[in-house]
Every structure is written in C-alpha cells, then in structure tokens.
CSV table of N, CA and C in Angstrom, one decimal:
chain,number,residue,atom,x,y,z
Y,98,MET,N,-20.4,-9.2,124.2
Y,98,MET,CA,-19.0,-8.4,124.1
Y,98,MET,C,-19.5,-6.6,124.0
Y,99,THR,N,-18.5,-6.1,124.4
Y,99,THR,CA,-18.6,-4.7,124.6
Y,99,THR,C,-17.9,-4.0,123.4
Y,100,ARG,N,-18.7,-3.2,122.8
Y,100,ARG,CA,-18.3,-2.3,121.5
Y,100,ARG,C,-18.0,-1.2,121.9
Y,101,LYS,N,-16.3,-1.2,121.8
Y,101,LYS,CA,-15.8,0.1,122.0
Y,101,LYS,C,-14.9,0.2,120.7
Y,102,ALA,N,-14.9,1.6,120.5
Y,102,ALA,CA,-14.2,2.6,119.7
Y,102,ALA,C,-13.2,3.8,120.2
Y,103,ILE,N,-12.4,3.7,119.3
Y,103,ILE,CA,-11.3,4.7,119.1
Y,103,ILE,C,-11.5,6.0,118.8
Y,104,PHE,N,-11.8,6.9,119.0
Y,104,PHE,CA,-12.1,8.4,118.4
Y,104,PHE,C,-10.5,8.8,118.4
Y,105,PRO,N,-9.7,9.0,117.3
Y,105,PRO,CA,-8.1,9.6,117.5
Y,105,PRO,C,-8.3,10.7,116.8
Y,106,GLY,N,-7.4,11.6,117.0
Y,106,GLY,CA,-7.0,12.9,117.0
Y,106,GLY,C,-6.1,13.5,117.6
Y,107,SER,N,-5.6,15.0,117.1
Y,107,SER,CA,-5.0,15.7,118.1
Y,107,SER,C,-5.7,17.1,118.8
Y,108,PHE,N,-7.5,17.1,118.4
Y,108,PHE,CA,-8.1,17.6,119.2
Y,108,PHE,C,-7.4,19.0,119.9
Y,109,ASP,N,-6.9,19.7,119.1
Y,109,ASP,CA,-6.0,21.1,119.1
Y,109,ASP,C,-6.9,22.4,118.5
Y,110,PRO,N,-7.9,22.7,119.6
Y,110,PRO,CA,-8.4,21.9,120.6
Y,110,PRO,C,-9.7,21.3,120.2
Y,111,ILE,N,-10.7,20.7,120.9
Y,111,ILE,CA,-11.6,20.1,120.2
Y,111,ILE,C,-12.9,20.8,120.1
Y,112,THR,N,-13.7,20.7,119.3
Y,112,THR,CA,-14.9,21.4,118.7
Y,112,THR,C,-15.7,21.1,118.6
Y,113,ASN,N,-17.1,21.9,118.2
Y,113,ASN,CA,-18.7,21.3,118.6
Y,113,ASN,C,-18.5,20.4,117.5
Y,114,GLY,N,-17.7,20.4,116.5
Y,114,GLY,CA,-17.8,19.0,115.3
Y,114,GLY,C,-17.4,18.0,116.0
Y,115,HIS,N,-16.3,17.7,116.7
Y,115,HIS,CA,-15.6,16.8,117.5
Y,115,HIS,C,-16.8,16.3,118.5
Y,116,TYR,N,-17.5,17.2,119.5
Y,116,TYR,CA,-18.2,16.6,120.2
Y,116,TYR,C,-19.5,16.4,120.2
Y,117,ASP,N,-20.1,16.7,118.5
Y,117,ASP,CA,-21.1,15.8,118.3
Y,117,ASP,C,-21.0,14.9,117.9
Y,118,ILE,N,-19.7,14.4,117.1
Y,118,ILE,CA,-19.1,12.7,116.7
Y,118,ILE,C,-19.2,12.1,118.1
Y,119,ILE,N,-18.5,12.5,119.1
Y,119,ILE,CA,-18.2,11.8,120.3
Y,119,ILE,C,-19.5,11.4,120.9
Y,120,LYS,N,-20.7,12.3,121.2
Y,120,LYS,CA,-22.0,12.2,121.7
Y,120,LYS,C,-22.6,11.1,120.9
Y,121,ARG,N,-22.7,11.2,119.3
Y,121,ARG,CA,-23.3,10.5,119.0
Y,121,ARG,C,-22.8,9.1,118.8
Y,122,GLY,N,-21.2,8.7,118.7
Y,122,GLY,CA,-20.6,7.8,119.4
Y,122,GLY,C,-21.0,7.0,120.2
Y,123,ALA,N,-21.1,8.0,121.6
Y,123,ALA,CA,-21.5,7.2,122.7
Y,123,ALA,C,-22.8,6.6,122.7
Y,124,SER,N,-23.6,7.1,121.8
Y,124,SER,CA,-25.3,6.5,121.3
Y,124,SER,C,-25.0,4.8,121.2
Y,125,LEU,N,-23.9,5.0,120.1
Y,125,LEU,CA,-23.9,3.9,119.4
Y,125,LEU,C,-23.2,2.8,119.5
Y,126,PHE,N,-21.6,3.0,120.7
Y,126,PHE,CA,-20.5,2.0,121.5
Y,126,PHE,C,-21.1,2.1,122.9
Y,127,ASP,N,-20.4,1.0,123.4
Y,127,ASP,CA,-20.6,1.0,124.8
Y,127,ASP,C,-19.7,1.5,125.5
Y,128,GLU,N,-18.5,2.5,124.9
Y,128,GLU,CA,-17.5,3.1,124.9
Y,128,GLU,C,-16.8,3.6,123.9
Y,129,VAL,N,-16.5,5.0,124.3
Y,129,VAL,CA,-15.7,5.9,122.9
Y,129,VAL,C,-14.5,6.0,124.0
Y,130,ILE,N,-13.4,5.7,123.3
Y,130,ILE,CA,-11.9,6.0,123.9
Y,130,ILE,C,-11.5,7.4,122.8
Y,131,VAL,N,-11.6,8.2,123.6
Y,131,VAL,CA,-10.8,9.7,123.2
Y,131,VAL,C,-9.3,9.7,123.0
Y,132,ALA,N,-8.9,9.2,121.6
Y,132,ALA,CA,-7.3,9.1,121.9
Y,132,ALA,C,-6.9,10.1,121.2
Y,133,ILE,N,-5.8,11.0,121.9
Y,133,ILE,CA,-5.2,12.0,122.0
Y,133,ILE,C,-3.8,11.7,121.4
Y,134,GLY,N,-3.7,11.7,120.2
Y,134,GLY,CA,-2.2,11.3,119.4
Y,134,GLY,C,-1.5,12.3,119.6
Y,135,VAL,N,-0.1,12.1,120.1
Y,135,VAL,CA,1.0,12.7,120.6
Y,135,VAL,C,2.3,12.4,119.2
Y,136,ASN,N,2.4,13.5,118.6
Y,136,ASN,CA,3.0,13.7,117.1
Y,136,ASN,C,4.2,14.9,117.5
Y,137,ALA,N,5.8,14.5,117.8
Y,137,ALA,CA,6.6,15.0,118.4
Y,137,ALA,C,6.9,16.5,117.2
Y,138,GLU,N,6.5,15.8,116.1
Y,138,GLU,CA,6.9,16.5,114.3
Y,138,GLU,C,6.0,18.0,114.8
Y,139,LYS,N,4.8,18.1,114.8
Y,139,LYS,CA,3.6,19.0,115.1
Y,139,LYS,C,3.7,20.1,116.5
Y,140,LYS,N,3.7,21.5,116.2
Y,140,LYS,CA,3.4,22.0,117.2
Y,140,LYS,C,1.8,22.8,117.3
Y,141,TYR,N,1.6,22.6,118.6
Y,141,TYR,CA,0.1,22.8,119.4
Y,141,TYR,C,0.1,24.1,119.6
Y,142,MET,N,-1.1,24.7,119.5
Y,142,MET,CA,-1.6,25.5,120.1
Y,142,MET,C,-1.8,25.3,121.7
Y,143,PHE,N,-2.3,24.2,122.0
Y,143,PHE,CA,-2.4,23.9,123.5
Y,143,PHE,C,-1.7,22.6,124.1
Y,144,SER,N,-1.2,22.6,125.2
Y,144,SER,CA,-0.7,21.4,125.6
Y,144,SER,C,-1.7,20.0,125.5
Y,145,LEU,N,-1.0,19.0,125.5
Y,145,LEU,CA,-1.3,17.7,125.6
Y,145,LEU,C,-2.5,17.7,127.1
Y,146,GLU,N,-1.9,18.2,128.0
Y,146,GLU,CA,-2.5,18.0,129.4
Y,146,GLU,C,-3.6,19.1,129.1
Y,147,GLU,N,-3.6,20.4,128.9
Y,147,GLU,CA,-4.9,21.1,128.3
Y,147,GLU,C,-6.0,20.6,127.3
Y,148,ARG,N,-5.4,19.6,126.5
Y,148,ARG,CA,-6.3,19.3,125.2
Y,148,ARG,C,-7.1,18.2,126.0
Y,149,LYS,N,-6.4,17.3,127.0
Y,149,LYS,CA,-7.1,16.5,127.8
Y,149,LYS,C,-8.2,16.7,128.7
Y,150,ARG,N,-7.8,17.7,129.3
Y,150,ARG,CA,-8.5,18.3,130.1
Y,150,ARG,C,-10.2,19.4,129.7
Y,151,PHE,N,-9.8,19.8,128.6
Y,151,PHE,CA,-11.2,20.0,127.9
Y,151,PHE,C,-12.0,18.9,127.1
Y,152,ILE,N,-11.3,18.1,127.0
Y,152,ILE,CA,-12.5,16.6,126.6
Y,152,ILE,C,-13.0,16.2,127.8
Y,153,GLU,N,-12.2,16.0,128.8
Y,153,GLU,CA,-12.7,15.4,130.0
Y,153,GLU,C,-13.6,16.1,130.7
Y,154,GLU,N,-13.3,17.4,130.6
Y,154,GLU,CA,-14.7,18.3,131.1
Y,154,GLU,C,-15.7,18.4,130.5
Y,155,ALA,N,-15.6,18.4,129.0
Y,155,ALA,CA,-16.7,18.5,127.9
Y,155,ALA,C,-17.8,17.4,128.7
Y,156,PHE,N,-17.1,16.5,128.7
Y,156,PHE,CA,-17.6,14.9,128.9
Y,156,PHE,C,-17.8,14.3,130.1
Y,157,LYS,N,-17.8,15.3,131.2
Y,157,LYS,CA,-17.7,14.6,132.5
Y,157,LYS,C,-18.7,13.9,133.4
Y,158,ASP,N,-20.1,14.1,132.2
Y,158,ASP,CA,-21.3,13.7,132.6
Y,158,ASP,C,-22.0,12.2,131.5
Y,159,GLU,N,-20.8,11.8,131.1
Y,159,GLU,CA,-21.0,11.2,129.8
Y,159,GLU,C,-20.0,9.8,130.4
Y,160,PRO,N,-20.5,8.6,130.9
Y,160,PRO,CA,-19.5,8.1,131.6
Y,160,PRO,C,-19.0,6.3,130.2
Y,161,LYS,N,-19.9,6.8,129.1
Y,161,LYS,CA,-19.5,6.0,128.2
Y,161,LYS,C,-18.4,6.5,127.3
Y,162,VAL,N,-17.3,7.4,127.9
Y,162,VAL,CA,-16.3,8.5,127.0
Y,162,VAL,C,-15.4,8.5,128.0
Y,163,ARG,N,-14.1,8.0,127.5
Y,163,ARG,CA,-12.8,8.1,128.5
Y,163,ARG,C,-11.9,8.8,127.5
Y,164,VAL,N,-11.2,9.6,128.1
Y,164,VAL,CA,-10.0,10.4,127.0
Y,164,VAL,C,-8.8,9.6,127.6
Y,165,ILE,N,-7.8,9.2,126.4
Y,165,ILE,CA,-6.6,8.9,126.8
Y,165,ILE,C,-5.5,9.5,125.3
Y,166,THR,N,-4.3,9.8,126.2
Y,166,THR,CA,-3.1,9.9,125.0
Y,166,THR,C,-2.4,8.9,124.7
Y,167,TYR,N,-1.9,8.9,123.3
Y,167,TYR,CA,-0.8,7.8,122.7
Y,167,TYR,C,0.0,8.5,121.7
Y,168,THR,N,0.9,7.1,121.3
Y,168,THR,CA,1.9,7.6,120.3
Y,168,THR,C,1.6,6.2,119.5
Y,169,GLY,N,2.0,6.2,118.8
Y,169,GLY,CA,2.2,5.2,117.4
Y,169,GLY,C,1.3,5.1,116.6
Y,170,LEU,N,0.7,4.0,116.1
Y,170,LEU,CA,-0.6,3.6,115.3
Y,170,LEU,C,-1.9,3.5,115.8
Y,171,THR,N,-2.7,3.8,115.4
Y,171,THR,CA,-4.1,3.6,116.0
Y,171,THR,C,-4.2,2.6,116.0
Y,172,ILE,N,-4.2,1.6,115.2
Y,172,ILE,CA,-4.5,0.1,115.1
Y,172,ILE,C,-3.7,-0.4,116.3
Y,173,ASP,N,-2.6,-0.4,116.7
Y,173,ASP,CA,-2.0,-0.8,117.7
Y,173,ASP,C,-2.5,-0.7,118.9
Y,174,LEU,N,-2.9,0.6,119.0
Y,174,LEU,CA,-3.8,1.3,120.2
Y,174,LEU,C,-5.4,0.4,120.3
Y,175,CYS,N,-5.7,0.2,119.7
Y,175,CYS,CA,-6.9,-0.4,119.2
Y,175,CYS,C,-7.0,-1.9,119.9
Y,176,LYS,N,-5.7,-2.6,119.4
Y,176,LYS,CA,-5.1,-3.8,120.0
Y,176,LYS,C,-5.3,-3.9,121.3
Y,177,LYS,N,-4.4,-2.9,122.1
Y,177,LYS,CA,-3.9,-2.9,123.3
Y,177,LYS,C,-5.4,-2.5,124.2
Y,178,GLU,N,-6.1,-1.4,123.8
Y,178,GLU,CA,-7.7,-1.4,124.5
Y,178,GLU,C,-9.0,-2.2,123.9
Y,179,LYS,N,-8.5,-3.4,123.4
Y,179,LYS,CA,-9.2,-4.2,122.8
Y,179,LYS,C,-10.7,-3.4,122.2
Y,180,ALA,N,-10.3,-2.5,121.3
Y,180,ALA,CA,-11.5,-1.7,120.5
Y,180,ALA,C,-11.6,-2.3,119.1
Y,181,ASP,N,-12.5,-2.6,118.5
Y,181,ASP,CA,-12.8,-3.3,117.5
Y,181,ASP,C,-13.2,-2.4,116.0
Y,182,PHE,N,-13.1,-1.2,116.9
Y,182,PHE,CA,-13.4,0.0,115.8
Y,182,PHE,C,-12.7,1.4,115.8
Y,183,ILE,N,-12.8,2.0,115.0
Y,183,ILE,CA,-12.2,3.7,114.9
Y,183,ILE,C,-13.6,4.4,114.6
Y,184,LEU,N,-13.3,5.4,115.3
Y,184,LEU,CA,-14.5,6.4,114.8
Y,184,LEU,C,-14.3,7.4,114.1
Y,185,ARG,N,-14.3,8.1,113.1
Y,185,ARG,CA,-14.2,8.9,112.9
Y,185,ARG,C,-15.6,10.2,112.0
Y,186,GLY,N,-15.7,11.4,112.3
Y,186,GLY,CA,-16.0,12.0,111.4
Y,186,GLY,C,-15.7,12.7,109.8
Y,187,LEU,N,-17.0,12.9,109.4
Y,187,LEU,CA,-16.6,13.3,107.6
Y,187,LEU,C,-17.6,14.6,107.7
Y,188,ARG,N,-16.7,15.8,107.2
Y,188,ARG,CA,-17.5,17.1,107.2
Y,188,ARG,C,-17.7,16.9,105.6
Y,189,ASN,N,-16.6,16.4,104.7
Y,189,ASN,CA,-16.7,17.0,103.4
Y,189,ASN,C,-16.4,16.1,102.5
Y,190,PRO,N,-16.6,16.1,101.1
Y,190,PRO,CA,-15.7,15.0,100.2
Y,190,PRO,C,-14.3,14.9,100.3
Y,191,ALA,N,-13.1,15.9,100.9
Y,191,ALA,CA,-12.0,15.8,101.0
Y,191,ALA,C,-11.5,15.0,102.2
Y,192,ASP,N,-12.6,15.2,103.4
Y,192,ASP,CA,-12.2,14.2,104.6
Y,192,ASP,C,-12.5,12.9,104.1
Y,193,PHE,N,-13.7,12.7,103.4
Y,193,PHE,CA,-13.9,11.2,102.8
Y,193,PHE,C,-13.0,10.7,101.9
Y,194,GLU,N,-12.2,11.2,100.9
Y,194,GLU,CA,-11.0,10.6,100.6
Y,194,GLU,C,-9.8,10.4,101.1
Y,195,PHE,N,-9.4,11.6,102.0
Y,195,PHE,CA,-8.4,11.5,103.4
Y,195,PHE,C,-8.6,10.0,103.7
Y,196,GLU,N,-9.8,10.1,104.4
Y,196,GLU,CA,-10.4,9.3,105.5
Y,196,GLU,C,-10.1,7.6,105.0
Y,197,LYS,N,-10.6,7.6,104.1
Y,197,LYS,CA,-10.8,6.4,103.1
Y,197,LYS,C,-9.9,5.7,103.1
Y,198,ALA,N,-8.2,6.7,102.6
Y,198,ALA,CA,-7.1,5.8,102.2
Y,198,ALA,C,-6.6,5.2,103.5
Y,199,ILE,N,-7.0,6.0,104.7
Y,199,ILE,CA,-6.2,5.7,106.2
Y,199,ILE,C,-7.5,4.4,106.4
Y,200,ALA,N,-8.5,4.2,106.5
Y,200,ALA,CA,-9.5,3.4,106.8
Y,200,ALA,C,-9.0,2.0,106.0
Y,201,HIS,N,-8.7,2.0,104.6
Y,201,HIS,CA,-8.3,0.7,103.8
Y,201,HIS,C,-6.9,0.1,104.4
Y,202,THR,N,-5.9,1.0,104.7
Y,202,THR,CA,-4.6,0.8,105.3
Y,202,THR,C,-5.2,0.3,106.6
Y,203,ASN,N,-5.7,0.8,107.8
Y,203,ASN,CA,-6.0,0.1,108.7
Y,203,ASN,C,-6.8,-1.1,108.5
Y,204,ARG,N,-7.4,-1.4,107.4
Y,204,ARG,CA,-8.5,-2.6,107.8
Y,204,ARG,C,-7.3,-3.6,106.9
Y,205,SER,N,-6.3,-3.2,105.8
Y,205,SER,CA,-5.0,-4.2,105.7
Y,205,SER,C,-4.4,-4.9,106.4
Y,206,LEU,N,-3.8,-4.1,107.4
Y,206,LEU,CA,-3.3,-4.4,108.5
Y,206,LEU,C,-3.9,-5.1,109.6
Y,207,SER,N,-5.1,-5.0,109.7
Y,207,SER,CA,-5.8,-5.8,111.3
Y,207,SER,C,-7.1,-5.8,110.6
Y,208,GLN,N,-7.8,-6.3,111.6
Y,208,GLN,CA,-9.2,-6.4,111.3
Y,208,GLN,C,-10.3,-5.3,111.9
Y,209,ILE,N,-9.7,-4.4,112.4
Y,209,ILE,CA,-10.0,-2.8,112.8
Y,209,ILE,C,-11.4,-2.8,111.8
Y,210,GLU,N,-12.4,-2.3,112.0
Y,210,GLU,CA,-13.4,-1.5,111.0
Y,210,GLU,C,-13.3,0.1,111.4
Y,211,THR,N,-13.5,0.9,110.3
Y,211,THR,CA,-13.8,2.3,110.4
Y,211,THR,C,-15.1,2.6,110.5
Y,212,VAL,N,-15.7,3.3,111.4
Y,212,VAL,CA,-17.0,3.8,111.5
Y,212,VAL,C,-17.2,5.1,111.1
Y,213,PHE,N,-17.6,5.5,110.1
Y,213,PHE,CA,-18.1,7.0,109.7
Y,213,PHE,C,-19.2,7.6,110.2
Y,214,LEU,N,-19.2,8.9,110.7
Y,214,LEU,CA,-20.4,9.7,111.0
Y,214,LEU,C,-20.3,10.8,110.1
Y,215,LEU,N,-21.3,11.4,109.4
Y,215,LEU,CA,-21.4,12.6,109.0
Y,215,LEU,C,-21.7,13.3,110.1
Y,216,THR,N,-20.7,14.5,109.8
Y,216,THR,CA,-20.9,15.8,110.8
Y,216,THR,C,-22.5,16.5,110.6
Y,217,ALA,N,-22.9,17.1,111.7
Y,217,ALA,CA,-23.9,17.9,111.5
Y,217,ALA,C,-23.9,19.2,110.5
Y,218,ALA,N,-24.8,19.3,110.1
Y,218,ALA,CA,-24.8,20.5,108.9
Y,218,ALA,C,-24.3,21.8,109.8
Y,219,ARG,N,-24.7,22.2,111.3
Y,219,ARG,CA,-24.2,23.3,111.8
Y,219,ARG,C,-22.9,23.3,112.2
Y,220,THR,N,-22.2,22.2,112.4
Y,220,THR,CA,-20.9,22.1,112.2
Y,220,THR,C,-19.9,21.6,111.4
Y,221,SER,N,-20.6,21.4,110.4
Y,221,SER,CA,-19.6,20.9,109.4
Y,221,SER,C,-18.3,21.9,108.7
Y,222,PHE,N,-18.6,23.2,109.3
Y,222,PHE,CA,-17.7,24.0,108.6
Y,222,PHE,C,-16.8,24.1,109.3
Y,223,ILE,N,-16.3,23.5,111.0
Y,223,ILE,CA,-15.8,24.0,111.8
Y,223,ILE,C,-14.7,22.8,111.8
Y,224,SER,N,-13.4,23.5,112.0
Y,224,SER,CA,-12.3,22.8,112.2
Y,224,SER,C,-11.1,23.2,113.1
Y,225,SER,N,-10.6,22.6,113.9
Y,225,SER,CA,-9.7,23.1,115.0
Y,225,SER,C,-8.5,24.1,114.2
Y,226,SER,N,-8.1,23.7,112.9
Y,226,SER,CA,-7.3,24.9,112.3
Y,226,SER,C,-7.9,26.3,112.5
Y,227,ILE,N,-9.4,26.3,112.1
Y,227,ILE,CA,-10.2,27.5,112.1
Y,227,ILE,C,-10.4,28.0,113.6
Y,228,VAL,N,-10.6,27.1,114.1
Y,228,VAL,CA,-10.5,27.7,115.9
Y,228,VAL,C,-9.1,28.8,116.1
Y,229,ARG,N,-8.1,27.6,115.8
Y,229,ARG,CA,-7.1,28.5,116.1
Y,229,ARG,C,-6.7,29.8,115.4
Y,230,ASP,N,-7.1,29.6,114.3
Y,230,ASP,CA,-7.0,30.9,113.5
Y,230,ASP,C,-7.9,32.0,114.2
Y,231,VAL,N,-9.1,31.9,114.8
Y,231,VAL,CA,-10.1,32.7,115.1
Y,231,VAL,C,-9.4,33.4,116.3
Y,232,LEU,N,-8.7,32.6,117.0
Y,232,LEU,CA,-8.2,32.8,118.3
Y,232,LEU,C,-6.9,33.7,118.4
Y,233,ARG,N,-5.9,33.2,117.4
Y,233,ARG,CA,-4.6,33.9,116.8
Y,233,ARG,C,-5.0,35.6,116.6
Y,234,ASN,N,-6.3,35.8,116.2
Y,234,ASN,CA,-6.9,36.8,115.8
Y,234,ASN,C,-7.9,37.5,116.5
Y,235,GLY,N,-7.9,37.0,117.8
Y,235,GLY,CA,-8.8,37.8,118.7
Y,235,GLY,C,-10.2,37.4,118.7
Y,236,GLY,N,-10.3,36.7,117.7
Y,236,GLY,CA,-12.2,36.5,117.7
Y,236,GLY,C,-12.6,35.6,118.5
Y,237,GLU,N,-14.0,35.6,118.5
Y,237,GLU,CA,-14.8,35.0,119.1
Y,237,GLU,C,-14.9,33.8,118.8
Y,238,ILE,N,-14.7,32.5,120.2
Y,238,ILE,CA,-15.1,31.3,119.7
Y,238,ILE,C,-15.8,30.3,120.2
Y,239,LYS,N,-17.3,31.2,121.0
Y,239,LYS,CA,-17.9,30.3,121.9
Y,239,LYS,C,-19.0,29.6,121.1
Y,240,LYS,N,-19.1,29.9,119.6
Y,240,LYS,CA,-20.1,28.8,118.8
Y,240,LYS,C,-19.3,27.9,118.0
Y,241,LEU,N,-17.9,27.8,118.6
Y,241,LEU,CA,-17.1,26.8,117.8
Y,241,LEU,C,-16.6,25.9,118.5
Y,242,VAL,N,-17.0,25.8,119.6
Y,242,VAL,CA,-16.0,25.0,120.7
Y,242,VAL,C,-16.8,24.5,122.1
Y,243,PRO,N,-16.6,23.4,122.8
Y,243,PRO,CA,-17.7,23.6,124.0
Y,243,PRO,C,-17.1,24.3,124.9
Y,244,GLU,N,-18.0,24.5,125.6
Y,244,GLU,CA,-17.8,25.5,127.0
Y,244,GLU,C,-16.4,25.3,127.7
Y,245,ALA,N,-16.3,23.8,127.7
Y,245,ALA,CA,-15.1,23.5,128.7
Y,245,ALA,C,-13.8,24.3,127.5
Y,246,VAL,N,-13.6,24.5,126.6
Y,246,VAL,CA,-12.4,25.3,126.2
Y,246,VAL,C,-12.3,26.7,126.1
Y,247,TRP,N,-13.7,27.3,125.6
Y,247,TRP,CA,-14.0,29.0,125.6
Y,247,TRP,C,-13.8,29.5,127.2
Y,248,ALA,N,-14.5,28.4,127.9
Y,248,ALA,CA,-14.4,29.4,129.4
Y,248,ALA,C,-13.2,29.1,130.3
Y,249,SER,N,-12.1,28.4,129.6
Y,249,SER,CA,-10.8,28.2,130.0
Y,249,SER,C,-9.9,29.3,129.5
Y,250,ILE,N,-10.3,29.7,128.2
Y,250,ILE,CA,-9.2,30.9,128.0
Y,250,ILE,C,-9.7,32.3,128.0
Y,251,ASP,N,-8.3,32.8,128.9
Y,251,ASP,CA,-8.5,34.4,129.3
Y,251,ASP,C,-8.6,35.2,128.2
Y,252,LYS,N,-9.2,36.1,128.0
Y,252,LYS,CA,-10.1,36.7,127.1
Y,252,LYS,C,-9.6,38.3,127.5
C-alpha cells in the first residue's frame, strides 16, 4: 500500500518552514502532495500559477513531491487522491490549538488521519504573512524562503 499525504495550504508564498515540513514528510511518506487551496474570498500576493511554480521549482529534484491546486474540502481531495493522511506543520501552541480543531473535524467526517510535524527551531518564526510584510516593505527575504521564490522576485 502506498502511503500518501496531502500537505494543504495557500503557500503565499512557500516559506523555508513549509519547505522543511515537505522535505521531512517526503522521508515519511511514499508521496507528498502539496495541495494549494483556492479561496475566492482571499487576496493573494502571488498568483496561483506563481505559487505552484515556486513549489515545483523548489522540489524539482524530489520525485516524491507533487504539486496540485484544489477547491473544496481537503478530506474530499484526500479521497480523490487516495491519500490517507493530511500533513501539517506546527510552529507554536496557537498553531496546535487551531490545527487540532481542524484535525478532529476531519477525523469525525472521514477516516483521514492528520500527522503533525514540529517545524525546525530555525524556521519556527517564519510565516507567509511575515514574508509578505517584509516584501511589501522592501526587505530582504533570502533567509525566509526557498531560492525558487527569492530568485524570481525582481528587486
């Protein structure tokens, strides 16, 4: 049986924290599907195509990682992709409380298990919103995101 995990998020943009979780997830699962959720209500800094390209470029040498986009419930995507796991990263206690509620809901609606990985200490402070704020204010993001992101942004 293939062990497949969905790693859902908006990835606006992918950060080094996301990268770390995906890389470590690839060592635990046969396949990690990075699923970029589409939310029409949300304003994004980067287009869906850019976000997908950033992740594909960051993992171009990792055959266990696939990148897709989706709308709707993550558990429905899991069923469609035949994935039994949702992969999530935790940076802090607030993340845990938020993610725990979602994991309990998903588990009550399906047989999908959520697997939590703690982010590495060196990336635990990074969030996409911090990266966007640094970018909006002309700051340097090289230490916060994979090369695929910072190399494509014209300074």
